[in-house]
Tab-separated table of C-alpha atoms and ligand atoms in Angstrom:
chain	number	residue	atom	x	y	z
T	237	MET	CA	-38.992	4.414	5.008
T	238	ASN	CA	-39.658	5.195	1.403
T	239	ALA	CA	-41.651	8.380	1.372
T	240	ASP	CA	-40.893	8.986	-2.296
T	241	ARG	CA	-40.007	5.495	-3.467
T	242	PRO	CA	-40.211	5.191	-7.244
T	243	GLY	CA	-42.535	2.550	-8.686
T	244	ASN	CA	-41.171	-0.906	-9.387
T	245	ALA	CA	-37.450	-0.992	-8.677
T	246	SER	CA	-37.066	-4.687	-9.502
T	247	GLU	CA	-35.078	-5.549	-12.568
T	248	ASN	CA	-35.818	-8.122	-15.214
T	249	PRO	CA	-32.432	-9.744	-15.939
T	250	ARG	CA	-33.408	-10.587	-19.507
T	251	ARG	CA	-34.326	-7.011	-20.237
T	252	LYS	CA	-30.983	-5.937	-18.790
T	253	ALA	CA	-29.162	-8.394	-21.033
T	254	ARG	CA	-30.705	-6.703	-24.062
T	255	GLY	CA	-28.522	-3.768	-23.237
T	256	LYS	CA	-30.511	-1.008	-21.528
T	257	LYS	CA	-27.901	0.069	-18.980
T	258	THR	CA	-29.311	2.573	-16.552
T	259	GLY	CA	-27.983	1.161	-13.270
T	260	PRO	CA	-25.324	2.967	-11.253
T	261	ALA	CA	-22.720	0.282	-11.749
T	262	SER	CA	-22.985	0.370	-15.534
T	263	ARG	CA	-19.697	1.485	-17.035
T	264	ASN	CA	-21.211	3.843	-19.599
T	265	ILE	CA	-21.707	6.683	-17.102
T	266	LYS	CA	-20.494	9.952	-18.587
T	267	PRO	CA	-18.283	11.745	-16.039
T	268	GLY	CA	-19.859	15.010	-14.925
T	269	SER	CA	-23.310	14.174	-16.317
T	270	ARG	CA	-26.324	14.448	-14.011
T	271	PRO	CA	-28.837	11.713	-14.721
T	272	ALA	CA	-32.110	11.976	-12.774
T	273	LEU	CA	-31.614	10.431	-9.345
T	274	LYS	CA	-33.375	7.208	-8.526
T	275	MET	CA	-33.126	4.943	-5.557
T	276	LEU	CA	-30.074	2.683	-5.719
T	277	THR	CA	-30.684	-0.962	-4.925
T	278	THR	CA	-27.263	-2.558	-4.485
T	279	THR	CA	-24.481	-1.878	-1.983
T	280	LEU	CA	-22.242	-0.386	-4.698
T	281	TRP	CA	-23.135	3.283	-5.215
T	282	GLU	CA	-21.894	5.490	-7.998
T	283	TYR	CA	-23.031	8.709	-9.646
T	284	PRO	CA	-21.011	10.735	-12.163
T	285	SER	CA	-21.359	14.106	-10.439
T	286	GLN	CA	-20.843	15.510	-6.924
T	287	HIS	CA	-24.204	17.307	-7.062
T	288	TYR	CA	-27.626	16.711	-8.585
T	289	ASP	CA	-30.238	19.003	-10.100
T	290	ALA	CA	-32.645	19.807	-7.274
T	291	SER	CA	-36.416	20.150	-7.510
T	292	ASP	CA	-36.215	23.975	-7.232
T	293	GLY	CA	-33.814	24.179	-10.187
T	294	SER	CA	-30.666	24.707	-8.083
T	295	THR	CA	-27.620	22.809	-9.255
T	296	MET	CA	-25.487	22.628	-6.140
T	297	GLN	CA	-25.963	21.445	-2.553
T	298	GLY	CA	-23.373	22.701	-0.062
T	299	ASP	CA	-20.346	24.205	-1.779
T	300	LYS	CA	-18.425	22.471	-4.538
T	301	ASN	CA	-15.320	24.459	-3.609
T	302	TYR	CA	-15.350	23.273	0.006
T	303	THR	CA	-12.500	20.799	0.454
T	304	GLY	CA	-13.937	17.582	1.785
T	305	ALA	CA	-17.582	18.236	0.847
T	306	THR	CA	-19.828	15.172	0.797
T	307	PRO	CA	-21.375	14.155	-2.539
T	308	SER	CA	-24.927	15.416	-2.119
T	309	TRP	CA	-26.494	12.516	-4.014
T	310	VAL	CA	-25.278	10.137	-1.264
T	311	ILE	CA	-27.316	12.081	1.293
T	312	TRP	CA	-30.279	12.170	-1.133
T	313	GLN	CA	-30.235	8.357	-1.299
T	314	LEU	CA	-30.208	8.083	2.497
T	315	LEU	CA	-32.980	10.584	3.115
T	316	GLN	CA	-35.191	8.953	0.485
T	317	ARG	CA	-34.911	5.601	2.199
T	318	TYR	CA	-34.844	6.412	5.887
T	319	THR	CA	-36.827	9.613	6.356
T	320	ARG	CA	-40.165	11.228	5.596
T	321	GLU	CA	-41.215	14.792	4.837
T	322	LYS	CA	-40.919	17.122	7.898
T	323	ASP	CA	-38.477	14.764	9.684
T	324	LEU	CA	-35.625	16.491	11.519
T	325	ILE	CA	-32.237	15.745	9.938
T	326	VAL	CA	-29.130	16.564	11.989
T	327	ASP	CA	-25.546	16.872	10.776
T	328	PRO	CA	-23.062	17.429	13.659
T	329	MET	CA	-20.150	18.251	11.291
T	330	CYS	CA	-21.976	20.135	8.600
T	331	GLY	CA	-19.038	21.711	6.692
T	332	SER	CA	-20.473	23.560	3.699
T	333	GLY	CA	-24.070	22.590	4.547
T	334	THR	CA	-24.652	19.827	1.996
T	335	THR	CA	-26.898	17.832	4.338
T	336	MET	CA	-29.067	20.869	5.084
T	337	ASP	CA	-29.559	21.683	1.410
T	338	VAL	CA	-30.505	18.113	0.505
T	339	ALA	CA	-32.856	17.893	3.502
T	340	ARG	CA	-34.639	21.087	2.479
T	341	ASP	CA	-34.828	19.976	-1.157
T	342	LEU	CA	-36.680	16.891	0.082
T	343	LYS	CA	-38.934	18.937	2.424
T	344	ARG	CA	-37.265	17.694	5.606
T	345	ARG	CA	-36.217	19.990	8.442
T	346	ALA	CA	-32.476	20.396	9.005
T	347	LEU	CA	-30.120	21.287	11.851
T	348	GLY	CA	-26.425	21.667	11.091
T	349	TYR	CA	-23.502	22.157	13.464
T	350	ASP	CA	-19.797	22.670	12.917
T	351	LEU	CA	-16.816	24.045	14.844
T	352	SER	CA	-16.189	26.350	11.925
T	353	PRO	CA	-19.538	27.340	10.370
T	354	THR	CA	-19.370	28.395	6.730
T	355	ARG	CA	-22.843	29.998	6.650
T	356	THR	CA	-25.309	31.604	9.014
T	357	ASP	CA	-27.738	28.679	9.192
T	358	ILE	CA	-25.025	26.402	10.647
T	359	PHE	CA	-24.599	26.598	14.438
T	360	ARG	CA	-21.141	26.689	15.982
T	361	ALA	CA	-20.816	23.630	18.218
T	362	ASP	CA	-18.519	20.745	19.046
T	363	ALA	CA	-19.981	17.492	17.752
T	364	ARG	CA	-19.039	15.927	21.092
T	365	LYS	CA	-21.462	18.215	22.936
T	366	LEU	CA	-24.375	19.269	20.764
T	367	PRO	CA	-26.800	21.922	22.022
T	368	LEU	CA	-29.733	19.610	21.332
T	369	GLU	CA	-32.054	17.689	23.643
T	370	ASP	CA	-32.070	13.895	23.810
T	371	ALA	CA	-33.947	11.944	21.134
T	372	LYS	CA	-34.853	14.890	18.885
T	373	ALA	CA	-33.383	13.801	15.537
T	374	ASP	CA	-35.171	11.558	13.053
T	375	PHE	CA	-31.942	10.936	11.146
T	376	VAL	CA	-28.291	11.888	11.645
T	377	PHE	CA	-25.741	12.091	8.848
T	378	ILE	CA	-22.051	12.682	9.520
T	379	ASP	CA	-18.946	12.900	7.346
T	380	PRO	CA	-16.090	13.393	9.853
T	381	PRO	CA	-12.426	14.240	9.207
T	382	TYR	CA	-10.489	11.160	8.087
T	383	SER	CA	-7.488	11.789	10.366
T	384	THR	CA	-5.394	14.850	9.374
T	385	HIS	CA	-5.900	14.784	5.584
T	386	VAL	CA	-7.590	18.233	5.421
T	387	ASP	CA	-6.895	21.385	7.455
T	388	TYR	CA	-10.476	22.483	8.221
T	389	SER	CA	-9.925	25.318	10.691
T	390	ASP	CA	-7.667	26.767	13.374
T	391	ASP	CA	-9.949	25.556	16.134
T	392	PRO	CA	-7.833	23.273	18.373
T	393	ARG	CA	-10.924	21.125	19.028
T	394	CYS	CA	-11.073	20.137	15.321
T	395	ILE	CA	-10.903	16.335	15.117
T	396	GLY	CA	-9.056	16.771	11.829
T	397	LYS	CA	-6.007	17.721	13.915
T	398	LEU	CA	-5.849	14.256	15.505
T	399	ASP	CA	-3.609	11.784	13.699
T	400	ALA	CA	-5.053	8.292	13.278
T	401	ALA	CA	-1.516	7.137	12.400
T	402	SER	CA	0.127	8.325	15.619
T	403	ASP	CA	2.498	5.954	17.418
T	404	ASP	CA	-0.204	4.930	19.890
T	405	GLY	CA	-2.511	3.834	17.048
T	406	GLY	CA	-4.445	7.073	16.798
T	407	GLN	CA	-5.947	6.868	20.293
T	408	ASP	CA	-6.890	10.556	20.503
T	409	TYR	CA	-8.625	10.442	17.103
T	410	TYR	CA	-10.620	7.311	17.941
T	411	ASN	CA	-11.481	8.487	21.474
T	412	ALA	CA	-12.788	11.754	20.020
T	413	MET	CA	-14.845	9.886	17.415
T	414	LYS	CA	-16.210	7.563	20.097
T	415	THR	CA	-17.542	10.619	21.966
T	416	VAL	CA	-19.082	11.952	18.726
T	417	ILE	CA	-20.790	8.592	18.140
T	418	ASP	CA	-22.124	8.566	21.730
T	419	GLU	CA	-23.508	12.059	21.167
T	420	ILE	CA	-25.218	11.020	17.927
T	421	HIS	CA	-26.802	8.146	19.836
T	422	ARG	CA	-28.061	10.573	22.476
T	423	VAL	CA	-29.750	13.007	20.063
T	424	LEU	CA	-31.264	10.351	17.766
T	425	LYS	CA	-34.769	9.034	18.391
T	426	ASP	CA	-35.155	5.367	19.216
T	427	ARG	CA	-35.608	3.090	16.181
T	428	ARG	CA	-34.324	5.729	13.796
T	429	TYR	CA	-31.256	5.671	11.560
T	430	MET	CA	-27.890	7.367	11.201
T	431	ALA	CA	-25.174	7.128	8.560
T	432	LEU	CA	-21.446	7.796	8.704
T	433	TYR	CA	-19.456	8.400	5.516
T	434	VAL	CA	-15.722	7.791	5.757
T	435	SER	CA	-12.640	6.595	3.973
T	436	ASP	CA	-9.556	4.746	5.135
T	437	SER	CA	-6.362	6.712	4.854
T	438	TRP	CA	-2.759	6.189	3.904
T	439	LYS	CA	0.064	8.461	4.908
T	440	LYS	CA	3.464	8.637	3.325
T	441	ARG	CA	6.256	8.379	5.879
T	442	LYS	CA	9.643	9.932	5.362
T	443	GLY	CA	12.681	7.745	5.944
T	444	THR	CA	10.897	4.403	6.227
T	445	GLN	CA	12.317	1.136	4.861
T	446	GLN	CA	11.764	0.254	1.230
T	447	GLY	CA	8.555	-1.735	0.857
T	448	THR	CA	6.910	0.066	3.777
T	449	PRO	CA	6.592	3.546	2.304
T	450	GLY	CA	3.788	4.645	4.570
T	451	THR	CA	1.167	3.888	7.179
T	452	PHE	CA	-2.247	2.498	6.341
T	453	MET	CA	-5.059	3.650	8.642
T	454	PRO	CA	-8.111	1.332	8.574
T	455	ILE	CA	-10.359	4.160	9.773
T	456	GLY	CA	-13.465	2.579	8.253
T	457	PHE	CA	-13.147	-0.673	10.202
T	458	GLU	CA	-12.205	1.112	13.415
T	459	LEU	CA	-15.160	3.512	13.263
T	460	PHE	CA	-17.517	0.691	12.307
T	461	ASN	CA	-16.429	-1.141	15.482
T	462	LEU	CA	-17.180	1.965	17.538
T	463	LEU	CA	-20.567	2.385	15.845
T	464	GLN	CA	-21.474	-1.212	16.612
T	465	GLN	CA	-20.990	-0.574	20.332
T	466	ARG	CA	-23.976	1.805	20.231
T	467	PHE	CA	-26.052	0.902	17.177
T	468	ILE	CA	-27.319	-2.062	15.184
T	469	ALA	CA	-25.635	-2.357	11.779
T	470	VAL	CA	-28.148	-2.025	8.966
T	471	ASP	CA	-25.763	-2.173	6.007
T	472	ILE	CA	-22.407	-1.129	4.597
T	473	ILE	CA	-22.353	0.687	1.255
T	474	CYS	CA	-19.289	1.127	-0.932
T	475	VAL	CA	-19.373	4.556	-2.636
T	476	VAL	CA	-17.150	4.975	-5.692
T	477	ARG	CA	-14.991	8.092	-5.432
T	478	HIS	CA	-14.649	10.481	-8.345
T	479	ASN	CA	-12.219	13.056	-6.989
T	480	THR	CA	-9.772	15.036	-9.072
T	481	LYS	CA	-6.650	13.275	-7.758
T	482	LEU	CA	-7.951	10.018	-9.207
T	483	LYS	CA	-7.985	11.637	-12.647
T	484	ARG	CA	-4.327	12.676	-12.514
T	485	GLY	CA	-1.868	10.404	-14.284
T	486	ASN	CA	1.046	11.496	-12.093
T	487	TRP	CA	-0.759	10.265	-8.960
T	488	HIS	CA	-1.342	6.881	-10.535
T	489	LYS	CA	2.324	6.716	-11.499
T	490	ALA	CA	3.383	7.633	-7.950
T	491	ALA	CA	1.067	4.948	-6.522
T	492	GLU	CA	2.584	2.349	-8.811
T	493	GLN	CA	6.176	3.367	-8.167
T	494	GLY	CA	5.683	3.985	-4.437
T	495	ASN	CA	3.785	0.710	-3.938
T	496	PHE	CA	0.680	2.256	-2.388
T	497	PHE	CA	-2.980	2.525	-3.362
T	498	MET	CA	-5.111	5.614	-3.797
T	499	ARG	CA	-8.500	5.513	-2.123
T	500	GLY	CA	-11.059	4.378	-4.708
T	501	PHE	CA	-14.100	4.201	-2.433
T	502	ASN	CA	-15.698	5.533	0.744
T	503	TYR	CA	-17.609	3.476	3.262
T	504	LEU	CA	-21.132	4.462	4.122
T	505	PHE	CA	-22.169	2.801	7.367
T	506	ILE	CA	-25.916	2.740	7.956
T	507	MET	CA	-26.885	2.087	11.568
T	508	LYS	CA	-30.065	1.968	13.638
T	509	LYS	CA	-30.603	3.012	17.244
T	510	VAL	CA	-32.445	0.323	19.172
T	511	MET	CA	-32.719	1.068	22.881
T	512	ASP	CA	-33.736	-2.388	24.087
T	513	ARG	CA	-31.214	-4.416	22.078
T	514	PRO	CA	-28.842	-6.755	23.897
T	515	THR	CA	-25.508	-5.027	24.641
T	516	ARG	CA	-22.355	-6.237	22.852
H	1024	SAM	C1	-15.562	16.172	5.888
H	1024	SAM	S1	-16.002	17.752	6.510
H	1024	SAM	C2	-17.766	17.730	6.393
H	1024	SAM	C3	-18.225	18.040	5.001
H	1024	SAM	C4	-19.705	18.318	4.892
H	1024	SAM	N1	-20.500	17.123	5.035
H	1024	SAM	C5	-19.991	19.011	3.567
H	1024	SAM	O1	-20.585	18.370	2.673
H	1024	SAM	O2	-19.568	20.144	3.369
H	1024	SAM	C6	-15.713	17.580	8.237
H	1024	SAM	C7	-16.157	18.759	9.073
H	1024	SAM	O3	-15.991	18.415	10.445
H	1024	SAM	C8	-15.798	19.636	11.150
H	1024	SAM	N2	-15.302	19.298	12.498
H	1024	SAM	C9	-14.123	18.784	12.874
H	1024	SAM	N3	-14.075	18.571	14.207
H	1024	SAM	C10	-15.292	18.945	14.688
H	1024	SAM	C11	-15.877	18.922	15.989
H	1024	SAM	N4	-15.209	18.505	17.076
H	1024	SAM	N5	-17.157	19.359	16.107
H	1024	SAM	C12	-17.852	19.827	15.031
H	1024	SAM	N6	-17.339	19.859	13.774
H	1024	SAM	C13	-16.080	19.422	13.603
H	1024	SAM	C14	-14.836	20.394	10.269
H	1024	SAM	O4	-14.856	21.780	10.570
H	1024	SAM	C15	-15.381	20.048	8.878
H	1024	SAM	O5	-16.272	21.056	8.448
């Protein structure tokens, strides 16, 4: 759905060759700048800032100081494509409220839940059991914990306390996420869309053999498999990360010397609920 789709998004390759680089993948993006948002048309998404300048003049969606906040422009792209004005947008793990702010900026309605609400318009709830009737949401966005990389709260139900690198292959983490995905399926209307934003993870292990300095957790692939049990895959987007660690020379040196990679991208899985599809 393209409620606010800009005019002609097609590109003339010859015009591009003459050097007008405005696309997201062009390498002349100034870090921290905030070019006007326009709909991205490839599966590689990049924007130089975490936030965008909203229509009401505000310059931040959610809270830039919230560890693990989602880049608001990612949610903007999704809502532009898959929702219309007045649609109900639900975020079951709302954190600092980024999804709600973007939804309201685009004149959508928003419902946000979290185990540890950071503001009064977010309801306290476990994403595995949302206080919402079946088939109410027009779109669901979720950015869950990526294993134990951030300490979100003291609530023992926080999925960020479950280690995806545990000896049993992260069973508790994946079982919890499976229940969250089932719950998203329940609250979403038929033939509507959801998106899950996530990164793989890598954890340094003490005392391991040289050459195996840590454990890689393919969280993206594992969650995509779980999503496919309930939804139809619409697309997979690669979102370039611009976090502060990636700017630090000492981290790059450690990655080189320790023979590991820092996460350079997040997955964005876009899925559709289709009730009468054949089961996998
Ligand atoms: C990556 S953060 C979300 C960031 C958010 N999109 C934002 O932009 O601020 C993950 C969130 O999941 C929440 N969370 C973890 N386990 C949860 C659960 N079982 N139910 C609801 N929220 C949960 C955490 O409290 C945290 O706020």
